[in-house]
Tab-separated table of C-alpha atoms and ligand atoms in Angstrom:
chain	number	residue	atom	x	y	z
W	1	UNK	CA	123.109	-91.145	5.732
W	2	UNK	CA	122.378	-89.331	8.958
W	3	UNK	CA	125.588	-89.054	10.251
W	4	UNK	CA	126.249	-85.476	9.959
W	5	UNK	CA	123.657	-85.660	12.727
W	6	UNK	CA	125.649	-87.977	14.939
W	7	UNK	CA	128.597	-85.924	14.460
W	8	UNK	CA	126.944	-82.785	15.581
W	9	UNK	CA	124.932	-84.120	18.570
W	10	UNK	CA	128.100	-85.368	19.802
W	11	UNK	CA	129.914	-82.141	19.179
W	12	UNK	CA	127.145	-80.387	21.026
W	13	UNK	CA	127.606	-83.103	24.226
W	14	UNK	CA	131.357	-82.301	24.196
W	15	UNK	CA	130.421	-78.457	24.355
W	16	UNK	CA	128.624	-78.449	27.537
W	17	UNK	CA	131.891	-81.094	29.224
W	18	UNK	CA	129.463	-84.377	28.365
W	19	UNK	CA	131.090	-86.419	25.590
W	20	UNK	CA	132.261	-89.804	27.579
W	21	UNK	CA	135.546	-91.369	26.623
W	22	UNK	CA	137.215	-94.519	27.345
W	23	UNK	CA	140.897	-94.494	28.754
W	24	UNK	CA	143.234	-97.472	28.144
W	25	UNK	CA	144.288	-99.523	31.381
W	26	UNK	CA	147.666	-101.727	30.489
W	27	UNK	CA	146.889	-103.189	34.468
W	28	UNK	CA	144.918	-104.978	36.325
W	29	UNK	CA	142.585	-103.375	38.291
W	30	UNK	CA	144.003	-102.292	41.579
W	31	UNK	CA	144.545	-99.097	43.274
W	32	UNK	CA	147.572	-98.665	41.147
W	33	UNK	CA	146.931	-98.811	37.516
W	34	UNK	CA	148.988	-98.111	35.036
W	35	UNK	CA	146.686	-95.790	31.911
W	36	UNK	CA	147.985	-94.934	28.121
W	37	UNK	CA	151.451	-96.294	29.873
W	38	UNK	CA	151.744	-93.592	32.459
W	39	UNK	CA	150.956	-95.170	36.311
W	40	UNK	CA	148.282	-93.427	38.632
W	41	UNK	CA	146.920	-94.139	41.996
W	42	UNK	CA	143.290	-94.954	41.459
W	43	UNK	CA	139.996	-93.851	43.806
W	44	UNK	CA	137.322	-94.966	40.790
W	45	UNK	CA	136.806	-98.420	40.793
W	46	UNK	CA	134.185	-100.435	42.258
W	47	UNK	CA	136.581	-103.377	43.183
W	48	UNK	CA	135.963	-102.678	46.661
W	49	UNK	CA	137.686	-105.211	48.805
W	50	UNK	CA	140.362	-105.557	46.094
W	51	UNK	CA	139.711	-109.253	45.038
W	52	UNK	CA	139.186	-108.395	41.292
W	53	UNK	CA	143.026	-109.349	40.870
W	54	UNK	CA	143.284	-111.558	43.534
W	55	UNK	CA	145.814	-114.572	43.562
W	56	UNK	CA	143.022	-116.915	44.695
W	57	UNK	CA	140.220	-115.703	42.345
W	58	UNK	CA	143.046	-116.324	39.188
W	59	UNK	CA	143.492	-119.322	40.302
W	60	UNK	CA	140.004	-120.283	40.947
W	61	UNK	CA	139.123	-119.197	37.266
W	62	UNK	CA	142.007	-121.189	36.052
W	63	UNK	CA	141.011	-124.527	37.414
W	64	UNK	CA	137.511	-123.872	36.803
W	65	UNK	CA	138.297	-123.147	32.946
W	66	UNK	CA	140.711	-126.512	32.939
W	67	UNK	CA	137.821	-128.319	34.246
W	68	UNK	CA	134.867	-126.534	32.366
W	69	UNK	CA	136.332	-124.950	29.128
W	70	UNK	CA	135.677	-121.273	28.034
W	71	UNK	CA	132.017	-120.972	26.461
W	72	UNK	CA	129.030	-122.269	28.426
W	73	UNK	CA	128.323	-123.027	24.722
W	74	UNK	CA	123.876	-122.134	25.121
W	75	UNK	CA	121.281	-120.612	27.663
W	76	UNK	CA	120.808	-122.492	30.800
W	77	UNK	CA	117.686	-123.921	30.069
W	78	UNK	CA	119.036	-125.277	26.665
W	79	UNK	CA	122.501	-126.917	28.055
W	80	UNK	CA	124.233	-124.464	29.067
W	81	UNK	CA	123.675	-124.580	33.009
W	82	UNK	CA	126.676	-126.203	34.604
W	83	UNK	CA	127.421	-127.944	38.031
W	84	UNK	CA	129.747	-124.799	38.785
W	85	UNK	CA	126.051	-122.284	38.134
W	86	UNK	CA	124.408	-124.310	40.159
W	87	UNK	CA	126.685	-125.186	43.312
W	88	UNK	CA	127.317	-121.369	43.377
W	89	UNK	CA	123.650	-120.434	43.139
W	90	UNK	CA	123.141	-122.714	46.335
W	91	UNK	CA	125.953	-121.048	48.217
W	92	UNK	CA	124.709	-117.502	47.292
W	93	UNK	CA	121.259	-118.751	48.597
W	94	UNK	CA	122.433	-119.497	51.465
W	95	UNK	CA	124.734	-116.611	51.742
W	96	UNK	CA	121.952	-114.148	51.314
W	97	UNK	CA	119.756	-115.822	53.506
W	98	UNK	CA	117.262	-116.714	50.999
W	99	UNK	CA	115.562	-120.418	50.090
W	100	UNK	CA	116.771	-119.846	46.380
W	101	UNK	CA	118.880	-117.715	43.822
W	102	UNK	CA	119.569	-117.684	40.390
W	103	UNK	CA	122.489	-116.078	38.397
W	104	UNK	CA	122.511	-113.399	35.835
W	105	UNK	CA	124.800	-112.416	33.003
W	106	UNK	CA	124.869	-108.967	34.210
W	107	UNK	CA	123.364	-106.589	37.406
W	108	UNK	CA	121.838	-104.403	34.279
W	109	UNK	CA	120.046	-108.093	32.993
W	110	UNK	CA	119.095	-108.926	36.408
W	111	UNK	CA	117.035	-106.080	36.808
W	112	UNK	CA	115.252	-105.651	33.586
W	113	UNK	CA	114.667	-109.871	33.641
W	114	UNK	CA	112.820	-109.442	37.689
W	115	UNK	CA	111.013	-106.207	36.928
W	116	UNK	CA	109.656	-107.610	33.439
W	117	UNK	CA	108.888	-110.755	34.685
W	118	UNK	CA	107.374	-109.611	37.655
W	119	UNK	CA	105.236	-106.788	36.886
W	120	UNK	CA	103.274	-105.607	33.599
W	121	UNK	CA	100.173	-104.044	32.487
W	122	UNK	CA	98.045	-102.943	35.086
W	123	UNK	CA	100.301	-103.128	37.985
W	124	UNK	CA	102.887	-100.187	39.821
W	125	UNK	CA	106.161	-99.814	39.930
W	126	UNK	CA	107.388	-97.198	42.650
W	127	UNK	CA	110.905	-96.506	42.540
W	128	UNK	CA	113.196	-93.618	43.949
W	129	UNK	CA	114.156	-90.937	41.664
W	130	UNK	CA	117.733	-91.670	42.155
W	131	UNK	CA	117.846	-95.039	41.623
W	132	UNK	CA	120.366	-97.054	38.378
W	133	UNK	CA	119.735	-96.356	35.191
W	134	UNK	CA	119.276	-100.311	34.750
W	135	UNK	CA	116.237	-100.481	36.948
W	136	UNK	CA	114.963	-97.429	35.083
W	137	UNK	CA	115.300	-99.036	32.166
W	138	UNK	CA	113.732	-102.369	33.482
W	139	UNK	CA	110.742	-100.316	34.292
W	140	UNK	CA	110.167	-98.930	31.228
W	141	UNK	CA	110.292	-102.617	29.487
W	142	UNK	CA	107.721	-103.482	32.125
W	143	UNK	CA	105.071	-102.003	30.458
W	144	UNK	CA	103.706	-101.165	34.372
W	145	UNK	CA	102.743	-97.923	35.446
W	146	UNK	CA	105.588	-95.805	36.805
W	147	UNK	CA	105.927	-94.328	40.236
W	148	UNK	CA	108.945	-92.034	41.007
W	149	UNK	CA	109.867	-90.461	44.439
W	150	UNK	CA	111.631	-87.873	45.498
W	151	UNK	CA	115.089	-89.577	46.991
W	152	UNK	CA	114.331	-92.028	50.270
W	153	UNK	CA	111.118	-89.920	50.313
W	154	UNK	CA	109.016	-92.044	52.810
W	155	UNK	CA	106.173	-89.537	53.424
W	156	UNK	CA	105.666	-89.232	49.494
W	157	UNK	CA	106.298	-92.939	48.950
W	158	UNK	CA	103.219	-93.610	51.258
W	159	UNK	CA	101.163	-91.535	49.790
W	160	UNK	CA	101.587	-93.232	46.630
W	161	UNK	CA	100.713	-96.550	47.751
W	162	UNK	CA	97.588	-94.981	49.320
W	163	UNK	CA	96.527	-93.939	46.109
W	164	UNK	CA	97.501	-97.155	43.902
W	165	UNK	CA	94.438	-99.521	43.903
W	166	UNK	CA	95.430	-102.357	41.094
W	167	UNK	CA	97.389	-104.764	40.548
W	168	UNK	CA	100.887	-106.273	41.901
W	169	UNK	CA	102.956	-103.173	43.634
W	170	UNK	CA	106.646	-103.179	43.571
W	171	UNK	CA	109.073	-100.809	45.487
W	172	UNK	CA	112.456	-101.025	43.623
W	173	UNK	CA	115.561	-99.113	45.083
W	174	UNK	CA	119.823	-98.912	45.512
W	175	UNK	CA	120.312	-100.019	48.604
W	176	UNK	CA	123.664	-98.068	48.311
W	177	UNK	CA	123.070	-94.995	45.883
W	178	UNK	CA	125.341	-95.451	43.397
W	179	UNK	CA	126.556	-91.985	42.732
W	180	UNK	CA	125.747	-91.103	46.018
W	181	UNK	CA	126.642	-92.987	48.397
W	182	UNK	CA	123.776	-92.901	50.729
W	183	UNK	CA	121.796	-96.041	51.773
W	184	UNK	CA	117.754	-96.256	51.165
W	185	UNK	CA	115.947	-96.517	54.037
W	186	UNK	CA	115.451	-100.310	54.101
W	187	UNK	CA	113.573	-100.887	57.269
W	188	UNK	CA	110.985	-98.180	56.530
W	189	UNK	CA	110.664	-99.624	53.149
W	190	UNK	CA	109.983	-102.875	54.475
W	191	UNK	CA	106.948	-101.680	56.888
W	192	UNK	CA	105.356	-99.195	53.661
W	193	UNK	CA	105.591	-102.769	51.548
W	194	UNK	CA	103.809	-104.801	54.641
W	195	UNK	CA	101.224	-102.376	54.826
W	196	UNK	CA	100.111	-102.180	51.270
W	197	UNK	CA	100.872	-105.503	50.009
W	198	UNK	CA	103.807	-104.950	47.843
W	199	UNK	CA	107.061	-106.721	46.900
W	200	UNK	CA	110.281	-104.419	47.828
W	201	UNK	CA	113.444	-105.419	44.930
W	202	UNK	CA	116.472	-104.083	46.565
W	203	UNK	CA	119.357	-103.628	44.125
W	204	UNK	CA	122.946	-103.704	46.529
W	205	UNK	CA	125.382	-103.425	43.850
W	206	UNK	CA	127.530	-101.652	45.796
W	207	UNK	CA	126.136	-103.289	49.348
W	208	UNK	CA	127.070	-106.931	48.853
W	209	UNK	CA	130.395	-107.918	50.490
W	210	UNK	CA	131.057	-104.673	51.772
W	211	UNK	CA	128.449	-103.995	54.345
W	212	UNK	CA	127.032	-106.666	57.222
W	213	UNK	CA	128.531	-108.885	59.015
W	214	UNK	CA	130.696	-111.157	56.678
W	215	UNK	CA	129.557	-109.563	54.268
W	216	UNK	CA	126.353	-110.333	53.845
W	217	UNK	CA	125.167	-107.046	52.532
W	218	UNK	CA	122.678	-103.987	52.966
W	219	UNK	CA	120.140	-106.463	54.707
W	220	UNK	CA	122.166	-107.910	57.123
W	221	UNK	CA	123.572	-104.147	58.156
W	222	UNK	CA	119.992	-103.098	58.395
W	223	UNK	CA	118.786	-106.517	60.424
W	224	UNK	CA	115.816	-107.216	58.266
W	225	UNK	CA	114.498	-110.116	56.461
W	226	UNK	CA	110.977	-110.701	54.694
W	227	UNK	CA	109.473	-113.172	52.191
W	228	UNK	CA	108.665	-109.707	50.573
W	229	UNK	CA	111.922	-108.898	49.554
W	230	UNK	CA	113.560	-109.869	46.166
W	231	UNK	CA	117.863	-109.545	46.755
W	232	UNK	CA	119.877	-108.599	43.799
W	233	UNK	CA	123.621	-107.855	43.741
W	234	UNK	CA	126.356	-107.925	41.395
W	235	UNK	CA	129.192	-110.032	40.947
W	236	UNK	CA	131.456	-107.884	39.218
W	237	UNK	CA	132.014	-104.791	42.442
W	238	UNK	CA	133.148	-106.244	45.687
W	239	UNK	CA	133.477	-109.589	44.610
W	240	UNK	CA	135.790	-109.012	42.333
W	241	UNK	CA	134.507	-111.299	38.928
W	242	UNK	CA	131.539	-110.301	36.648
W	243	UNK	CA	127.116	-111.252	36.746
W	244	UNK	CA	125.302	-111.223	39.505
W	245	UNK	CA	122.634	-112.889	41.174
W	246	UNK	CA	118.733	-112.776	42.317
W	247	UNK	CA	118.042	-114.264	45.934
W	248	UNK	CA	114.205	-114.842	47.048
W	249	UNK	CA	111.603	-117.162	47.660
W	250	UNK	CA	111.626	-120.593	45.283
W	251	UNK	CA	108.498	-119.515	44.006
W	252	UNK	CA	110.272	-116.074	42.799
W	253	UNK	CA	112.970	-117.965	41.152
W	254	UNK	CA	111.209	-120.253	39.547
W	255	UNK	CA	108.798	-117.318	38.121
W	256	UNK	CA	112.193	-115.759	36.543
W	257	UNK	CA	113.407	-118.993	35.090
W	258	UNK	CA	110.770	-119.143	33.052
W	259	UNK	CA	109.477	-115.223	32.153
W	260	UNK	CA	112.827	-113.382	32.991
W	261	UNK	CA	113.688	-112.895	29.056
W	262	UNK	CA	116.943	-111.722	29.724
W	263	UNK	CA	117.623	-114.751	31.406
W	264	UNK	CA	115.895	-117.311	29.674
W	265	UNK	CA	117.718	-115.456	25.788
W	266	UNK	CA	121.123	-115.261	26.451
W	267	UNK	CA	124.059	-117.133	26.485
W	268	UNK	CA	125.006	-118.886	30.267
W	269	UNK	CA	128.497	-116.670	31.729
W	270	UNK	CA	131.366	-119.175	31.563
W	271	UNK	CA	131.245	-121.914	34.006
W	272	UNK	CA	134.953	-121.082	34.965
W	273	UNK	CA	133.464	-117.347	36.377
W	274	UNK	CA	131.159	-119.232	38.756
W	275	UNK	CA	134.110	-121.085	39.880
W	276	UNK	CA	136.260	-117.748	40.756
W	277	UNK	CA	132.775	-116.177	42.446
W	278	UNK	CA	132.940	-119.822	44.649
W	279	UNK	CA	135.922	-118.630	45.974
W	280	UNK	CA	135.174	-115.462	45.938
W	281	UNK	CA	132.648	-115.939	48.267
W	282	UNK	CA	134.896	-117.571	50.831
W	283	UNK	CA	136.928	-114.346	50.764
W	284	UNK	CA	133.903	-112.407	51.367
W	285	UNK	CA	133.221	-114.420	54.815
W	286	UNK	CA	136.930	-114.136	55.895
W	287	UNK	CA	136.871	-110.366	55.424
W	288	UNK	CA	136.095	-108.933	58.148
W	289	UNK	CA	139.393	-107.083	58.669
W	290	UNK	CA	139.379	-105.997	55.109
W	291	UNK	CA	136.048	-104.537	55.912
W	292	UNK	CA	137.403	-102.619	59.423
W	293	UNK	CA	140.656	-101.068	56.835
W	294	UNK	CA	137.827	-99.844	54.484
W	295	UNK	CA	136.235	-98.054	57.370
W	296	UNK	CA	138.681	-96.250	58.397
W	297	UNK	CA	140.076	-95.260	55.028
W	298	UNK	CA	136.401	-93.856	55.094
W	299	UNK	CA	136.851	-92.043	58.304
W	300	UNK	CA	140.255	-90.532	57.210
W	301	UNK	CA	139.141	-89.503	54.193
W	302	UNK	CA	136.599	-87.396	55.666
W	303	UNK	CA	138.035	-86.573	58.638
W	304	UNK	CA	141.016	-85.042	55.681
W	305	UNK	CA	138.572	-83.058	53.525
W	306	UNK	CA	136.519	-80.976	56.074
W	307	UNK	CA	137.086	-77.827	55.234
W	308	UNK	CA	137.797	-77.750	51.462
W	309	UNK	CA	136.214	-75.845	49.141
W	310	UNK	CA	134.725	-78.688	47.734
W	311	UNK	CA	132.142	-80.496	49.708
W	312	UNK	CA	131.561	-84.569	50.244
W	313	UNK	CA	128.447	-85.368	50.227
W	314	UNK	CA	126.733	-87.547	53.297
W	315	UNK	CA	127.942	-91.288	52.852
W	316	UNK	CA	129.172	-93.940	55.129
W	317	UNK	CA	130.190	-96.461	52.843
W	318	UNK	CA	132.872	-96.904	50.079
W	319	UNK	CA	131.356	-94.504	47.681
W	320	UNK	CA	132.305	-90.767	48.413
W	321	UNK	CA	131.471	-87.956	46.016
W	322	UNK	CA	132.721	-84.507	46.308
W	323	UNK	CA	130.457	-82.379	44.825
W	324	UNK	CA	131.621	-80.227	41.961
W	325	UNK	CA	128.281	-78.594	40.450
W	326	UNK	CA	129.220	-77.263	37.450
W	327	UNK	CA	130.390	-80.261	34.552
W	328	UNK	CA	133.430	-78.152	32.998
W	329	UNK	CA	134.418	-77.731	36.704
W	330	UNK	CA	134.367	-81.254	37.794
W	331	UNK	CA	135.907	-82.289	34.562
W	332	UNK	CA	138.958	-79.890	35.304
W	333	UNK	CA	139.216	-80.983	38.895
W	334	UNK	CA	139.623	-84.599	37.754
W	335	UNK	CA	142.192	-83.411	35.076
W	336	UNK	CA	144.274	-81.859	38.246
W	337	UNK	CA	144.390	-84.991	39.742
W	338	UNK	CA	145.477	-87.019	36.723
W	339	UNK	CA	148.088	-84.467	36.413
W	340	UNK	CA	149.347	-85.013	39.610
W	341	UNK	CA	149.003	-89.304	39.096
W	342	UNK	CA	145.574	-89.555	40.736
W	343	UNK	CA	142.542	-91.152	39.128
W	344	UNK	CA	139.340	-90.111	39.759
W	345	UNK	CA	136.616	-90.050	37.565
W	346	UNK	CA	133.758	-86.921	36.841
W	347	UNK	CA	130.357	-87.945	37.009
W	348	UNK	CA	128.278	-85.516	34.735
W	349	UNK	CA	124.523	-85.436	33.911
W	350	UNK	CA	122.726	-87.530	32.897
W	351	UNK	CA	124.432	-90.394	35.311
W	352	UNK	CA	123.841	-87.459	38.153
W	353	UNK	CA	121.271	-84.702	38.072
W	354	UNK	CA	121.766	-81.369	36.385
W	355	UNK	CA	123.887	-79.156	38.872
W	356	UNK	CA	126.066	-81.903	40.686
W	357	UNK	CA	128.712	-83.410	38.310
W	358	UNK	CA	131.159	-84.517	40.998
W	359	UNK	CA	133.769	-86.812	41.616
W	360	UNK	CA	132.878	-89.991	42.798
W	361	UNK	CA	136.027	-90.800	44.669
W	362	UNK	CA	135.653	-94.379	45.552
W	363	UNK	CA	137.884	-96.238	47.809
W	364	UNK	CA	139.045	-99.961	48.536
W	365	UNK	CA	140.165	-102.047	51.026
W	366	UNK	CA	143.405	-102.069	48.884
W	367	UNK	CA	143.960	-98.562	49.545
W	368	UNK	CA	146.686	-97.646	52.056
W	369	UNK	CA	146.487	-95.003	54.407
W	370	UNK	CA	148.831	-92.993	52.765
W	371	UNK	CA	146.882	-93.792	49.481
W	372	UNK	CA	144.408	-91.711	51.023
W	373	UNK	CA	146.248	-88.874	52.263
W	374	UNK	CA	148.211	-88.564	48.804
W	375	UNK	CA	144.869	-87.789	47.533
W	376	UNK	CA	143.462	-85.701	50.810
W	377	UNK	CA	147.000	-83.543	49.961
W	378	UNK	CA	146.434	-83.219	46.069
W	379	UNK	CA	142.850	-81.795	46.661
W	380	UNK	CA	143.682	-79.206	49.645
W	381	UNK	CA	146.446	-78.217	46.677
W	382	UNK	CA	143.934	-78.040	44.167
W	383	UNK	CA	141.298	-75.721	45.949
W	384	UNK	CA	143.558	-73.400	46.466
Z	1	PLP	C1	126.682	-101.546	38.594
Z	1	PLP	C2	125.246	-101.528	38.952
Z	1	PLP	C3	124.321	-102.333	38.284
Z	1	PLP	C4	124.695	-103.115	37.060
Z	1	PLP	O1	125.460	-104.221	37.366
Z	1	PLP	P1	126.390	-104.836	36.241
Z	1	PLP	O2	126.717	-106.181	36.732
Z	1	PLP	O3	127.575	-103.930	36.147
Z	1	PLP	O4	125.598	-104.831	34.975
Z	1	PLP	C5	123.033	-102.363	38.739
Z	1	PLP	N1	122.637	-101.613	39.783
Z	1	PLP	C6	123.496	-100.799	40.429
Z	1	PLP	C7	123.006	-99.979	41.577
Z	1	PLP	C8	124.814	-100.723	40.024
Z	1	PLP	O5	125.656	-99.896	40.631
């Protein structure tokens, strides 16, 4: 039995500061957490506009579970695709702007089940060198040739394209960088994808309900809109419940219905979850104020660490990683915080690139000001 093996390769992760670990949270998720029984003030989660533990979301999954049950019980083209799927597919539709959309278990399925179904042997996939490890992955199961850029590289994008004669072409990019922060240059994008033909999947896990006017997302905060592009977000960040969705032309959806395997394989999410994301959604609209706090916990935040020895990187939105380098240091960093109640998690290689574990300080609309400057105090402390 190999695993003497195991047990060394992980031993050999956890010398360099890599092994991964789970922690315990006896909460729910909100800016104050309570992990292994101790309390902390958290700046790690992606529950952006704090709706994971919302009053109206609990109550919206506890209606839609009296009226549904638990299990979806079989895939949704077996029986398992309920009224509450499908009224909530419409709405996202229409909240994305888009003549169709269809739900996914997961953001990680989503992307695997468009790329796959979309692409294959003998066409391109281009796709920035930064991007999530799930559309990574979803490449790889595509079977098409792979394309990566250097980071919102435009000039190297193009030349790609140039140089790609067969087959379908699809651009696939964040349209928030996850462990970044950054946005992809969505316009520009757009205009490469016009002139050469290709589709343009834009992932905005971390754009959807945060950025645009109500909400709406990356494309809405960039003004563009195209037949070309295939919209994917998750369910499970801002919005504050789990899945996401895939919004694009009825042709598109109708194409992943039937060859999106990790749609048409799996189990439907509970019908009760699509009831919670319902109201969700109406939250979403309303929250434009929730949205203005955000910003300026953004502002204040960076206004409150110029100077330190630690550096953020360049991000506007929610996402905003100080950048460590070294893994051992970033781990320790984090550890200084958690000693001092604050929770905020290293990112190590290979999540980031070699070089730039940091800490991916994420904040929420939940956050206080004086959230912010607990944690703008503890890291002047820290540095020195
Ligand atoms: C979180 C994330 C996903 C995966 O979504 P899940 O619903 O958590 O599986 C995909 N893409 C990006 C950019 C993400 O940040």
């Amino acid at each position: 039995m190999p695993f003497f093996e195991l047990q060394q390769e992980l031993e050999a992760r956890a010398a360099q500061g890599l092994l991964r670990q789970r922690r315990t949270l006896d909460s729910p998720q909100s800016p104050h957490i309570v992990v292994d029984g101790k309390p902390y003030l958290s700046f790690c989660s992606n529950d952006y506009l704090g709706l994971a533990n919302h009053p109206r979301l609990v109550a919206a999954l506890q209606q839609g579970a009296a009226q549904y049950g638990v299990g979806a019980g079989a895939a949704h083209l077996v029986s398992g695709h309920s009224a509450a799927h499908h009224r909530l597919e419409q709405a996202l539709a229409a909240f994305a702007g888009k003549p169709a959309a269809l739900l996914f278990s997961t953001g990680y399925m989503a992307n695997l089940g468009v790329v796959q179904a979309l692409v294959g042997k003998g066409d391109t996939v281009f796709a920035d060198r930064l991007n999530h490890a799930s559309l990574n992955d979803a490449m790889l199961l595509s079977r098409a040739e792979m394309k990566r850029y250097r980071h919102n590289d435009m000039a190297q994008l193009a030349a790609l394209l140039e140089q790609t004669q067969a087959g379908r072409k699809l651009i696939i990019t964040d349209a928030v960088f996850s462990m970044d922060g950054d946005l992809a240059p969505l316009p520009e994008l757009l205009a490469l994808c016009e002139r050469h033909d290709a589709w343009l999947l834009v992932d905005d896990a971390h754009g959807f309900g945060v950025l645009g006017e109500q909400g709406r997302g990356s494309l809405a905060h960039c003004g563009i809109a195209s037949e070309r592009i295939i919209y994917m977000a998750t369910l499970g960040k801002a919005a504050g419940v789990f899945g996401a969705f895939v919004a694009a032309e009825q042709v598109v959806i109708d194409t992943l219905v039937n060859h999106a395997r990790s749609y048409v394989y799996t189990t439907a999410t509970p019908p009760a979850l699509a009831s919670a994301v319902l109201e969700s959604l109406k939250l979403i609209g309303q929250g434009d104020a929730l949205r203005e706090h955000l910003r300026n916990l953004i502002a204040q935040l960076r206004s409150g660490l110029q100077g330190l020895r630690w550096e953020l990187m360049p991000s506007d939105t929610a996402i905003q990683p100080l950048l460590v380098g070294d893994n051992q240091a970033a781990l320790a960093l984090s550890e200084g915080l958690r000693e001092r109640g604050i929770w905020v998690a290293a990112i190590r290689p290979p999540t980031v690139p070699q070089g730039t574990a940091r800490l991916r300080i994420t904040l929420s609309a939940a956050h206080t000001g004086s959230d912010v400057e607990q944690l703008i105090g503890a890291l002047h402390e820290l540095a020195q």
